[in-house]
């Protein structure tokens, strides 16, 4: 059975809950299976009392949830110690958010020796085993630089004069910004690049042509943090 390690970090109930919901949404999209609302509430309640929770979702997968609560003085094992143990049996790791103190490029490279892939849920960015340290550094640097409009839309290009915007993007006041489906589409494109998904299947999921998928990967790679082969 596949085991997924989920690492949450925060100093309030609200921060942990937000990251938890982002991670569980991602897990459901990728692997199917759903948890009842009372199960989710139980997870969050237990993660305030203890650093980790184990949970099996049907026959699909097993979750190892770890919460590093900055506002709670743990007398037993720390979240970091529990996470180290959880890594030993994990196939996949999902991090709620990538605060600078939590996840550095070298950490990602080290974790990828133990798991097949690591995803930063808040950014919907996935690193797979075999990724070069240069690629990891480049992507991590890119996600730390976030500029937004007055309406909190994330800006991709300050001044856009390239005509029709690419998929998952729109133009606001002359600036190219991320559309609501940007992170889902970026993840789909990344899976094409890493040979996990065909262009035809990606086109079906996105709702565009196979040619558009290819052109986006080859000509708009910088907008979607796509590594060049």
Backbone as numpy.savetxt, mean C-alpha at the origin, in Angstrom:
# Nx Ny Nz CAx CAy CAz Cx Cy Cz
-1.62 -22.28 4.06 -2.47 -21.08 4.06 -1.59 -19.84 4.06
-1.94 -18.89 3.21 -1.17 -17.65 3.11 -1.29 -16.85 4.40
-0.15 -16.32 4.85 -0.17 -15.48 6.05 0.23 -14.05 5.68
-0.56 -13.10 6.14 -0.34 -11.69 5.84 -0.06 -10.95 7.15
1.08 -10.29 7.20 1.45 -9.48 8.36 1.01 -8.04 8.11
0.21 -7.50 9.01 -0.26 -6.11 8.89 0.29 -5.31 10.06
1.02 -4.25 9.74 1.68 -3.44 10.77 1.06 -2.05 10.82
0.52 -1.70 11.97 -0.13 -0.40 12.19 0.68 0.38 13.21
0.70 1.69 13.06 1.46 2.52 13.99 0.75 3.85 14.20
0.56 4.23 15.46 -0.10 5.50 15.74 -0.20 5.77 17.22
-0.66 6.97 17.56 -0.75 7.38 18.96 -2.18 7.62 19.42
-3.17 7.33 18.55 -4.58 7.48 18.94 -5.40 6.33 18.36
-6.58 6.11 18.93 -7.49 5.09 18.41 -7.86 5.40 16.96
-8.05 6.68 16.66 -8.47 7.08 15.31 -7.40 6.75 14.28
-6.13 6.99 14.61 -5.04 6.70 13.67 -4.96 5.20 13.38
-5.05 4.40 14.43 -4.98 2.95 14.26 -6.18 2.44 13.45
-7.37 2.97 13.75 -8.57 2.54 13.04 -8.49 2.89 11.55
-8.03 4.10 11.24 -7.93 4.50 9.84 -6.97 3.59 9.07
-5.81 3.32 9.65 -4.85 2.44 8.99 -5.40 1.02 8.87
-6.05 0.55 9.90 -6.65 -0.79 9.89 -7.65 -0.92 8.74
-8.52 0.06 8.59 -9.53 0.01 7.54 -8.90 0.05 6.16
-7.85 0.86 5.97 -7.16 0.90 4.69 -6.54 -0.45 4.37
-5.91 -1.06 5.36 -5.25 -2.35 5.15 -6.27 -3.45 4.85
-7.37 -3.48 5.58 -8.37 -4.52 5.38 -9.07 -4.37 4.04
-9.26 -3.14 3.60 -9.84 -2.91 2.27 -8.91 -3.46 1.20
-7.62 -3.23 1.36 -6.63 -3.72 0.41 -6.59 -5.25 0.40
-6.62 -5.85 1.57 -6.61 -7.32 1.67 -7.82 -7.92 0.97
-9.00 -7.33 1.19 -10.22 -7.84 0.57 -10.16 -7.73 -0.94
-9.62 -6.63 -1.45 -9.50 -6.44 -2.89 -8.56 -7.47 -3.51
-7.50 -7.79 -2.82 -6.50 -8.70 -3.38 -6.84 -10.17 -3.20
-7.38 -10.51 -2.05 -7.50 -11.92 -1.70 -8.93 -12.39 -1.46
-9.89 -11.47 -1.51 -11.27 -11.86 -1.25 -11.49 -12.10 0.23
-12.66 -12.59 0.55 -12.99 -12.83 1.95 -13.31 -11.53 2.67
-14.24 -11.59 3.58 -14.62 -10.39 4.33 -14.74 -10.72 5.81
-14.55 -9.71 6.62 -14.72 -9.84 8.06 -16.00 -9.13 8.48
-16.67 -9.69 9.46 -17.86 -9.03 9.99 -17.44 -7.80 10.79
-18.38 -6.86 10.92 -18.07 -5.63 11.63 -17.70 -5.89 13.09
-18.35 -6.90 13.70 -18.02 -7.18 15.10 -16.62 -7.79 15.23
-16.17 -8.52 14.18 -14.80 -9.04 14.18 -13.79 -7.90 14.09
-14.10 -6.92 13.24 -13.21 -5.77 13.10 -13.13 -4.99 14.42
-14.28 -4.79 15.04 -14.30 -4.07 16.32 -13.49 -4.84 17.38
-13.59 -6.16 17.34 -12.84 -6.98 18.30 -11.34 -6.85 18.06
-10.93 -6.85 16.79 -9.51 -6.66 16.46 -8.99 -5.36 17.05
-9.71 -4.28 16.81 -9.26 -2.96 17.27 -9.24 -2.89 18.79
-10.20 -3.52 19.42 -10.25 -3.52 20.88 -9.05 -4.29 21.45
-8.76 -5.45 20.86 -7.63 -6.25 21.34 -6.29 -5.59 21.07
-6.19 -4.88 19.93 -4.93 -4.23 19.59 -4.62 -3.06 20.51
-5.60 -2.63 21.28 -5.34 -1.61 22.29 -4.87 -2.26 23.59
-5.24 -3.52 23.77 -4.88 -4.23 24.98 -3.56 -4.99 24.85
-3.24 -5.40 23.63 -2.05 -6.22 23.39 -1.45 -5.85 22.04
-0.17 -6.15 21.81 0.49 -5.69 20.58 0.11 -6.43 19.31
-0.49 -7.63 19.41 -0.79 -8.37 18.19 -2.05 -9.20 18.34
-2.65 -9.52 17.17 -3.85 -10.36 17.11 -3.70 -11.28 15.90
-4.02 -12.55 16.07 -4.05 -13.51 14.96 -5.50 -13.78 14.60
-5.77 -13.84 13.28 -7.14 -14.05 12.84 -7.13 -14.80 11.51
-7.96 -15.83 11.39 -8.07 -16.59 10.15 -9.35 -16.20 9.44
-9.23 -15.91 8.14 -10.39 -15.52 7.34 -10.76 -16.71 6.45
-11.77 -17.47 6.85 -12.19 -18.65 6.10 -11.02 -19.58 5.82
-10.99 -20.09 4.60 -9.86 -20.92 4.16 -8.89 -20.12 3.32
-9.08 -18.80 3.31 -8.34 -17.95 2.38 -6.95 -17.59 2.90
-6.89 -17.03 4.08 -5.61 -16.53 4.58 -5.67 -16.31 6.09
-4.50 -16.13 6.66 -4.37 -15.88 8.09 -3.75 -14.51 8.27
-4.30 -13.71 9.16 -3.80 -12.36 9.42 -3.02 -12.33 10.72
-1.88 -11.65 10.68 -1.14 -11.34 11.90 -1.13 -9.82 12.01
-1.99 -9.28 12.87 -2.13 -7.84 13.03 -1.24 -7.37 14.17
-0.41 -6.37 13.89 0.49 -5.82 14.90 0.25 -4.32 15.00
0.06 -3.81 16.21 -0.17 -2.38 16.41 0.90 -1.80 17.33
1.64 -0.85 16.82 2.65 -0.13 17.62 1.98 1.13 18.15
1.46 1.07 19.38 0.76 2.19 19.98 1.75 3.08 20.72
1.97 4.29 20.19 2.92 5.22 20.80 2.39 5.79 22.12
1.07 5.66 22.33 0.47 6.23 23.53 0.32 5.21 24.66
0.77 3.97 24.42 0.61 2.91 25.42 1.97 2.32 25.77
2.23 2.23 27.05 3.49 1.63 27.52 3.27 0.12 27.66
3.81 -0.62 26.69 3.65 -2.07 26.70 4.59 -2.70 27.73
4.05 -3.51 28.60 4.89 -4.18 29.59 5.39 -5.53 29.07
4.66 -6.08 28.09 5.10 -7.33 27.52 5.99 -7.05 26.30
5.99 -7.91 25.32 6.81 -7.71 24.13 6.39 -6.43 23.41
7.37 -5.75 22.83 7.07 -4.55 22.04 6.49 -4.97 20.70
5.85 -4.00 20.01 5.30 -4.28 18.69 6.41 -4.71 17.72
7.58 -4.09 17.85 8.70 -4.45 16.98 9.14 -5.88 17.17
9.17 -6.34 18.42 9.55 -7.73 18.70 8.51 -8.70 18.16
7.24 -8.35 18.31 6.18 -9.20 17.79 6.22 -9.23 16.26
6.50 -8.07 15.64 6.57 -8.02 14.19 7.69 -8.91 13.67
8.82 -8.92 14.35 9.95 -9.76 13.93 9.55 -11.23 13.93
8.77 -11.64 14.93 8.30 -13.02 14.97 7.29 -13.28 13.86
6.40 -12.30 13.64 5.38 -12.45 12.60 5.97 -12.58 11.22
7.11 -11.94 10.99 7.77 -12.00 9.68 8.22 -13.40 9.33
8.50 -14.21 10.33 9.05 -15.55 10.08 8.08 -16.43 9.31
6.79 -16.24 9.52 5.83 -17.08 8.82 5.03 -16.35 7.77
5.35 -15.08 7.53 4.53 -14.26 6.62 4.94 -14.42 5.16
3.93 -14.37 4.29 4.17 -14.37 2.85 4.11 -12.94 2.30
3.36 -12.10 2.97 3.11 -10.74 2.50 3.06 -9.81 3.71
3.52 -8.58 3.52 3.51 -7.59 4.60 2.81 -6.33 4.12
1.91 -5.81 4.92 1.23 -4.56 4.61 1.47 -3.59 5.76
1.99 -2.41 5.45 2.25 -1.38 6.44 1.18 -0.30 6.30
0.57 0.08 7.40 -0.50 1.06 7.34 -0.07 2.38 6.74
1.04 2.93 7.23 1.54 4.20 6.73 3.06 4.17 6.81
3.71 4.96 5.98 5.18 4.93 5.89 5.78 6.19 6.47
5.59 6.41 7.75 6.26 7.53 8.39 7.77 7.31 8.32
8.55 8.39 8.18 10.00 8.24 8.00 10.69 7.38 9.04
10.25 7.48 10.31 10.91 6.69 11.35 10.56 5.21 11.25
9.49 4.88 10.53 8.97 3.52 10.53 9.53 2.66 9.41
9.60 3.19 8.22 9.96 2.36 7.08 10.92 3.12 6.16
12.17 2.73 6.18 13.19 3.30 5.32 13.48 2.33 4.18
14.06 2.82 3.06 14.36 1.93 1.94 15.15 0.69 2.33
16.12 0.85 3.22 16.91 -0.30 3.65 16.06 -1.31 4.41
15.06 -0.81 5.16 14.14 -1.71 5.86 13.35 -2.54 4.84
12.86 -1.86 3.79 12.08 -2.56 2.76 12.92 -3.67 2.13
14.15 -3.34 1.76 15.03 -4.33 1.14 15.27 -5.52 2.06
15.43 -5.24 3.34 15.66 -6.32 4.31 14.41 -7.19 4.47
13.23 -6.56 4.57 11.99 -7.32 4.73 11.70 -8.19 3.51
12.09 -7.71 2.31 11.83 -8.46 1.09 12.67 -9.73 0.98
13.58 -9.91 1.88 14.30 -11.19 1.96 13.46 -12.24 2.68
12.42 -11.76 3.38 11.60 -12.66 4.20 10.19 -12.83 3.66
9.66 -11.81 2.97 8.31 -11.89 2.41 8.36 -11.64 0.91
7.28 -12.02 0.22 7.25 -11.87 -1.24 6.97 -10.44 -1.67
6.22 -9.71 -0.86 5.91 -8.33 -1.22 5.54 -7.51 0.01
5.79 -6.21 -0.10 5.45 -5.26 0.96 4.63 -4.14 0.33
3.52 -3.81 0.96 2.67 -2.73 0.46 2.51 -1.66 1.53
2.62 -0.40 1.11 2.29 0.73 1.98 0.84 1.08 1.67
-0.06 0.72 2.55 -1.49 0.82 2.26 -1.94 2.24 1.99
-1.45 3.20 2.77 -1.88 4.59 2.61 -1.52 5.15 1.25
-0.46 4.62 0.64 0.00 5.11 -0.66 -0.33 4.15 -1.79
-0.79 2.93 -1.45 -1.07 1.89 -2.43 0.16 1.62 -3.30
1.31 1.55 -2.67 2.55 1.24 -3.37 3.06 -0.11 -2.89
3.40 -0.98 -3.84 3.86 -2.33 -3.51 5.27 -2.55 -4.03
6.12 -3.11 -3.18 7.46 -3.54 -3.56 7.47 -5.07 -3.55
8.00 -5.68 -4.60 8.05 -7.13 -4.67 9.48 -7.63 -4.53
9.59 -8.87 -4.09 10.92 -9.47 -3.90 11.71 -9.39 -5.21
12.95 -8.98 -5.11 13.79 -8.82 -6.29 13.94 -7.37 -6.72
13.14 -6.46 -6.13 13.27 -5.03 -6.47 14.65 -4.53 -6.05
15.26 -3.74 -6.90 16.60 -3.22 -6.60 16.52 -2.15 -5.52
17.60 -1.97 -4.78 17.63 -0.95 -3.74 17.49 0.44 -4.36
17.99 0.61 -5.60 17.85 1.90 -6.29 16.39 2.21 -6.56
15.65 1.19 -7.03 14.22 1.38 -7.30 13.46 1.71 -6.01
13.78 1.01 -4.94 13.11 1.26 -3.66 13.38 2.67 -3.18
14.64 3.11 -3.26 14.99 4.47 -2.84 14.24 5.50 -3.66
14.16 5.28 -4.97 13.51 6.26 -5.85 12.02 6.39 -5.53
11.36 5.27 -5.34 9.93 5.30 -5.05 9.66 5.90 -3.66
10.47 5.52 -2.68 10.28 6.04 -1.33 10.51 7.55 -1.29
11.47 8.03 -2.08 11.72 9.47 -2.13 10.53 10.19 -2.75
9.94 9.57 -3.77 8.83 10.21 -4.48 7.60 10.35 -3.59
7.31 9.36 -2.76 6.08 9.41 -1.97 6.20 10.35 -0.78
7.41 10.78 -0.45 7.58 11.71 0.66 7.32 13.15 0.24
7.32 13.40 -1.08 7.12 14.75 -1.59 5.69 14.88 -2.09
4.83 15.44 -1.27 3.40 15.51 -1.59 2.95 16.96 -1.61
2.48 17.42 -2.77 1.94 18.77 -2.91 0.46 18.66 -3.24
-0.34 19.54 -2.64 -1.78 19.46 -2.84 -2.37 20.81 -3.22
-3.57 20.76 -3.81 -4.33 21.97 -4.12 -5.05 22.42 -2.86
-5.79 23.51 -2.98 -6.57 24.01 -1.83 -7.65 23.02 -1.42
-8.08 22.18 -2.37 -9.10 21.17 -2.07 -8.48 19.84 -1.66
-7.17 19.85 -1.41 -6.42 18.66 -0.97 -6.30 17.58 -2.05
-6.41 17.98 -3.32 -6.10 17.05 -4.41 -4.59 16.99 -4.57
-4.03 15.80 -4.68 -2.58 15.67 -4.79 -2.12 16.02 -6.20
-1.15 16.92 -6.28 -0.66 17.43 -7.56 0.43 16.53 -8.12
0.28 16.13 -9.38 1.30 15.34 -10.07 2.20 16.23 -10.92
1.59 17.21 -11.60 2.34 18.14 -12.45 1.82 19.54 -12.18
2.72 20.48 -11.87 2.31 21.84 -11.51 1.63 22.58 -12.66
2.15 22.41 -13.86 1.58 23.10 -15.02 1.39 22.09 -16.14
0.13 21.81 -16.47 -0.17 20.77 -17.45 -0.66 21.40 -18.75
0.06 21.13 -19.81 -0.34 21.61 -21.13 -0.28 20.47 -22.14
-0.40 19.26 -21.62 -0.25 18.08 -22.47 -1.53 17.57 -23.08
-2.57 18.41 -23.14 -3.82 17.97 -23.73 -4.62 17.10 -22.79
-5.24 16.07 -23.35 -6.09 15.19 -22.56 -5.29 14.53 -21.44
-5.80 14.56 -20.20 -5.04 13.97 -19.09 -4.97 12.45 -19.19
-3.94 11.84 -18.64 -3.82 10.38 -18.64 -4.91 9.74 -17.78
-5.04 8.44 -17.89 -5.99 7.72 -17.05 -5.67 7.97 -15.57
-6.69 7.98 -14.75 -6.57 8.17 -13.30 -6.13 9.57 -12.91
-6.17 10.51 -13.85 -5.77 11.89 -13.57 -6.82 12.85 -14.13
-6.79 14.07 -13.64 -7.64 15.12 -14.19 -6.92 16.45 -14.04
-7.40 17.45 -14.75 -6.77 18.77 -14.73 -7.64 19.72 -13.91
-7.01 20.37 -12.92 -7.68 21.37 -12.09 -6.84 22.64 -12.08
-7.40 23.73 -12.62 -6.70 25.02 -12.65 -5.32 24.90 -13.29
-5.25 24.14 -14.37 -3.99 24.01 -15.11 -2.99 23.04 -14.50
-3.37 22.39 -13.40 -2.49 21.42 -12.75 -3.05 20.01 -12.93
-2.14 19.05 -13.13 -2.56 17.66 -13.25 -2.60 17.05 -11.85
-3.78 16.55 -11.46 -3.94 16.00 -10.11 -4.43 14.56 -10.19
-4.28 13.86 -9.08 -4.73 12.47 -9.01 -6.25 12.42 -8.91
-6.85 11.53 -9.70 -8.29 11.31 -9.61 -8.57 10.30 -8.50
-9.83 10.08 -8.20 -10.18 9.23 -7.08 -9.73 7.78 -7.22
-9.58 7.32 -8.47 -9.18 5.92 -8.69 -7.68 5.77 -8.96
-6.92 6.83 -8.71 -5.49 6.83 -9.06 -4.73 5.67 -8.43
-4.87 5.46 -7.12 -4.07 4.45 -6.43 -4.40 3.04 -6.90
-5.69 2.78 -7.16 -6.07 1.45 -7.65 -5.48 1.20 -9.04
-5.53 2.21 -9.90 -5.01 2.05 -11.26 -3.49 1.93 -11.24
-2.82 2.72 -10.38 -1.37 2.60 -10.29 -0.97 1.19 -9.86
-1.69 0.64 -8.90 -1.36 -0.72 -8.46 -1.57 -1.71 -9.60
-2.63 -1.54 -10.39 -2.87 -2.41 -11.53 -1.74 -2.32 -12.54
-1.29 -1.11 -12.84 -0.18 -0.92 -13.78 1.11 -1.55 -13.26
1.36 -1.42 -11.97 2.56 -2.02 -11.38 2.52 -3.54 -11.51
1.34 -4.12 -11.40 1.24 -5.57 -11.52 1.49 -6.02 -12.96
1.16 -5.19 -13.91 1.50 -5.49 -15.31 3.01 -5.48 -15.49
3.66 -4.45 -14.95 5.12 -4.31 -15.10 5.85 -5.48 -14.48
5.36 -5.96 -13.35 6.04 -7.06 -12.66 5.52 -8.43 -13.10
4.84 -8.46 -14.27 4.42 -9.72 -14.90 3.41 -10.51 -14.07
2.66 -9.83 -13.25 1.62 -10.51 -12.48 0.24 -10.38 -13.13
0.15 -9.55 -14.17 -1.14 -9.27 -14.78 -0.93 -8.92 -16.25
-1.79 -9.43 -17.12 -1.66 -9.13 -18.55 -2.20 -7.74 -18.85
-1.75 -7.15 -19.96 -2.26 -5.84 -20.36 -3.75 -5.91 -20.68
-4.17 -7.02 -21.25 -5.59 -7.17 -21.59 -6.46 -7.19 -20.34
-6.01 -7.92 -19.32 -6.77 -7.98 -18.07 -6.75 -6.62 -17.37
-5.60 -5.94 -17.42 -5.50 -4.61 -16.82 -6.46 -3.65 -17.51
-6.51 -3.71 -18.83 -7.41 -2.84 -19.59 -8.87 -3.10 -19.21
-9.20 -4.37 -19.03 -10.58 -4.71 -18.63 -10.91 -4.13 -17.27
-9.97 -4.24 -16.32 -10.21 -3.74 -14.97 -10.31 -2.21 -14.94
-9.46 -1.56 -15.72 -9.42 -0.10 -15.72 -10.56 0.50 -16.52
-10.95 -0.20 -17.61 -11.97 0.32 -18.50 -11.39 1.13 -19.63
-10.27 0.66 -20.18 -9.62 1.35 -21.30 -9.14 0.30 -22.29
-8.36 0.71 -23.28 -7.84 -0.24 -24.26 -6.48 -0.78 -23.82
-6.11 -1.89 -24.42 -4.79 -2.49 -24.14 -3.68 -1.52 -24.56
-3.91 -0.79 -25.64 -2.93 0.18 -26.12 -2.72 1.29 -25.09
-3.81 1.74 -24.47 -3.69 2.80 -23.45 -2.85 2.32 -22.28
-3.03 1.08 -21.87 -2.22 0.53 -20.79 -0.75 0.56 -21.17
-0.43 0.09 -22.38 0.96 0.08 -22.84 1.55 1.47 -22.94
0.79 2.40 -23.50 1.29 3.77 -23.64 1.50 4.44 -22.28
0.61 4.17 -21.34 0.76 4.76 -20.00 2.03 4.24 -19.34
2.28 2.95 -19.45 3.48 2.36 -18.84 4.75 2.89 -19.49
4.72 3.04 -20.81 5.93 3.44 -21.54 6.16 4.94 -21.59
5.07 5.72 -21.66 5.22 7.16 -21.87 4.86 8.01 -20.65
4.10 7.46 -19.73 3.68 8.22 -18.54 4.19 7.55 -17.27
5.27 6.82 -17.38 5.77 6.03 -16.25 6.07 6.88 -15.02
6.54 8.12 -15.25 6.92 8.95 -14.10 5.71 9.37 -13.28
4.52 9.38 -13.87 3.31 9.77 -13.15 2.82 8.67 -12.22
3.24 7.44 -12.49 2.74 6.29 -11.73 3.86 5.53 -11.02
5.03 6.17 -10.90 6.17 5.55 -10.21 6.51 4.18 -10.79
6.46 4.08 -12.12 6.71 2.80 -12.78 8.19 2.69 -13.13
8.87 1.66 -12.66 10.30 1.51 -12.99 10.48 1.20 -14.47
11.51 1.73 -15.06 11.81 1.45 -16.46 12.72 0.24 -16.56
12.36 -0.64 -17.50 13.12 -1.88 -17.65 14.45 -1.62 -18.36
